[in-house]
């Protein structure tokens, strides 16, 4: 019984992990407050969840703000881009449906493809951003390629995210909002990491010709 409640016991580890998940979730929410930093905060959220919560490296609060700083500019740019495209598509669809505007099937097809493209990229972009040091365009391309190559993981991520969001809004108590996003990020990281391993270089990678490398999470 003493071993059960010791610092190496399952109860202690469970409570510590749960507390760290809640802390990371609160920090993510705070980081999202300016809206344009949603992507930055999400990248830092994933960075912290894998590095500090799963790998037990560093402290949650310090690693979160470190990841936030590392991904600030690209995160803001990605957020603004995705929000702009999403709002544009939303307004166009609203005008078509509300006002009965006649448009061609080509328009519907292109709009549908663009929505799917945004969703596919969005599932992987910020985890990829937290790990790889590339220009935003290449990060988007890598996220898209991963979503297609690992389509089974993509389906699992999309379904899991949808179930998590719906469960939080319609089934779970509101206070669990402090835990639910973190639990999803924690669980989904096991899937995303499998996909990203295919693109990880050997240990101690040399910087590429374009200055691209993976970020050292354990320095």
PDB file of N, CA and C in Angstrom, residues 6 23 29 47 57 74 79 82 96 113 123 133 138 140 153 157 160 167 171 177 180 186 195 211:
ATOM      1  N   UNK A   6       3.545   6.051  -2.992  1.00  0.00           N
ATOM      2  CA  UNK A   6       4.874   6.651  -2.999  1.00  0.00           C
ATOM      3  C   UNK A   6       5.047   7.525  -4.236  1.00  0.00           C
ATOM      4  N   UNK A  23      -2.784  22.183 -15.981  1.00  0.00           N
ATOM      5  CA  UNK A  23      -1.954  23.391 -16.065  1.00  0.00           C
ATOM      6  C   UNK A  23      -1.659  23.755 -17.513  1.00  0.00           C
ATOM      7  N   UNK A  29      -5.261  28.142 -22.894  1.00  0.00           N
ATOM      8  CA  UNK A  29      -6.396  29.069 -22.949  1.00  0.00           C
ATOM      9  C   UNK A  29      -5.938  30.511 -22.801  1.00  0.00           C
ATOM     10  N   UNK A  47       3.775  21.063 -27.895  1.00  0.00           N
ATOM     11  CA  UNK A  47       5.191  21.012 -27.507  1.00  0.00           C
ATOM     12  C   UNK A  47       5.320  20.618 -26.036  1.00  0.00           C
ATOM     13  N   UNK A  57      10.200  16.076 -19.191  1.00  0.00           N
ATOM     14  CA  UNK A  57      11.398  16.902 -19.362  1.00  0.00           C
ATOM     15  C   UNK A  57      11.030  18.360 -19.089  1.00  0.00           C
ATOM     16  N   UNK A  74       5.349  32.455 -36.578  1.00  0.00           N
ATOM     17  CA  UNK A  74       4.722  31.526 -37.519  1.00  0.00           C
ATOM     18  C   UNK A  74       3.316  31.151 -37.069  1.00  0.00           C
ATOM     19  N   UNK A  79      -2.386  31.403 -38.018  1.00  0.00           N
ATOM     20  CA  UNK A  79      -3.725  31.665 -37.485  1.00  0.00           C
ATOM     21  C   UNK A  79      -4.465  32.679 -38.339  1.00  0.00           C
ATOM     22  N   UNK A  82      -5.437  31.005 -41.736  1.00  0.00           N
ATOM     23  CA  UNK A  82      -6.528  30.046 -41.637  1.00  0.00           C
ATOM     24  C   UNK A  82      -7.846  30.733 -41.289  1.00  0.00           C
ATOM     25  N   UNK A  96     -24.579  32.416 -50.459  1.00  0.00           N
ATOM     26  CA  UNK A  96     -25.190  31.487 -51.402  1.00  0.00           C
ATOM     27  C   UNK A  96     -26.459  30.866 -50.825  1.00  0.00           C
ATOM     28  N   UNK A 113     -13.442  21.382 -51.672  1.00  0.00           N
ATOM     29  CA  UNK A 113     -12.056  20.933 -51.638  1.00  0.00           C
ATOM     30  C   UNK A 113     -11.193  21.832 -50.752  1.00  0.00           C
ATOM     31  N   UNK A 123      -5.216  19.855 -38.850  1.00  0.00           N
ATOM     32  CA  UNK A 123      -5.021  18.748 -37.909  1.00  0.00           C
ATOM     33  C   UNK A 123      -3.552  18.532 -37.557  1.00  0.00           C
ATOM     34  N   UNK A 133      11.576  23.160 -37.846  1.00  0.00           N
ATOM     35  CA  UNK A 133      11.935  24.561 -38.070  1.00  0.00           C
ATOM     36  C   UNK A 133      12.004  24.818 -39.573  1.00  0.00           C
ATOM     37  N   UNK A 138       6.254  25.575 -46.197  1.00  0.00           N
ATOM     38  CA  UNK A 138       6.716  24.186 -46.158  1.00  0.00           C
ATOM     39  C   UNK A 138       6.080  23.420 -44.998  1.00  0.00           C
ATOM     40  N   UNK A 140       3.015  23.924 -43.981  1.00  0.00           N
ATOM     41  CA  UNK A 140       1.671  23.604 -44.484  1.00  0.00           C
ATOM     42  C   UNK A 140       1.726  22.421 -45.450  1.00  0.00           C
ATOM     43  N   UNK A 153      -4.611   7.667 -39.654  1.00  0.00           N
ATOM     44  CA  UNK A 153      -4.400   8.505 -38.478  1.00  0.00           C
ATOM     45  C   UNK A 153      -5.230   9.774 -38.585  1.00  0.00           C
ATOM     46  N   UNK A 157      -7.909  11.091 -35.950  1.00  0.00           N
ATOM     47  CA  UNK A 157      -7.786  12.415 -35.339  1.00  0.00           C
ATOM     48  C   UNK A 157      -9.050  13.239 -35.537  1.00  0.00           C
ATOM     49  N   UNK A 160     -11.892  11.690 -33.454  1.00  0.00           N
ATOM     50  CA  UNK A 160     -11.652  11.912 -32.036  1.00  0.00           C
ATOM     51  C   UNK A 160     -11.873  13.353 -31.629  1.00  0.00           C
ATOM     52  N   UNK A 167     -18.770  16.090 -27.038  1.00  0.00           N
ATOM     53  CA  UNK A 167     -18.950  15.594 -25.676  1.00  0.00           C
ATOM     54  C   UNK A 167     -18.814  16.721 -24.659  1.00  0.00           C
ATOM     55  N   UNK A 171     -22.360  16.848 -23.247  1.00  0.00           N
ATOM     56  CA  UNK A 171     -22.440  15.778 -22.257  1.00  0.00           C
ATOM     57  C   UNK A 171     -21.680  16.082 -20.972  1.00  0.00           C
ATOM     58  N   UNK A 177     -13.861  21.623 -18.957  1.00  0.00           N
ATOM     59  CA  UNK A 177     -13.186  22.308 -20.053  1.00  0.00           C
ATOM     60  C   UNK A 177     -11.726  22.570 -19.698  1.00  0.00           C
ATOM     61  N   UNK A 180     -10.507  18.637 -20.536  1.00  0.00           N
ATOM     62  CA  UNK A 180     -10.808  17.954 -21.800  1.00  0.00           C
ATOM     63  C   UNK A 180      -9.831  18.269 -22.934  1.00  0.00           C
ATOM     64  N   UNK A 186      -3.101  15.169 -25.234  1.00  0.00           N
ATOM     65  CA  UNK A 186      -2.263  14.083 -24.724  1.00  0.00           C
ATOM     66  C   UNK A 186      -2.494  12.797 -25.525  1.00  0.00           C
ATOM     67  N   UNK A 195       3.135   9.576 -36.991  1.00  0.00           N
ATOM     68  CA  UNK A 195       3.240  10.155 -38.330  1.00  0.00           C
ATOM     69  C   UNK A 195       4.515  10.978 -38.476  1.00  0.00           C
ATOM     70  N   UNK A 211      18.377  25.865 -44.132  1.00  0.00           N
ATOM     71  CA  UNK A 211      18.332  26.211 -42.726  1.00  0.00           C
ATOM     72  C   UNK A 211      17.225  25.481 -41.983  1.00  0.00           C
TER      73      UNK A 211
END
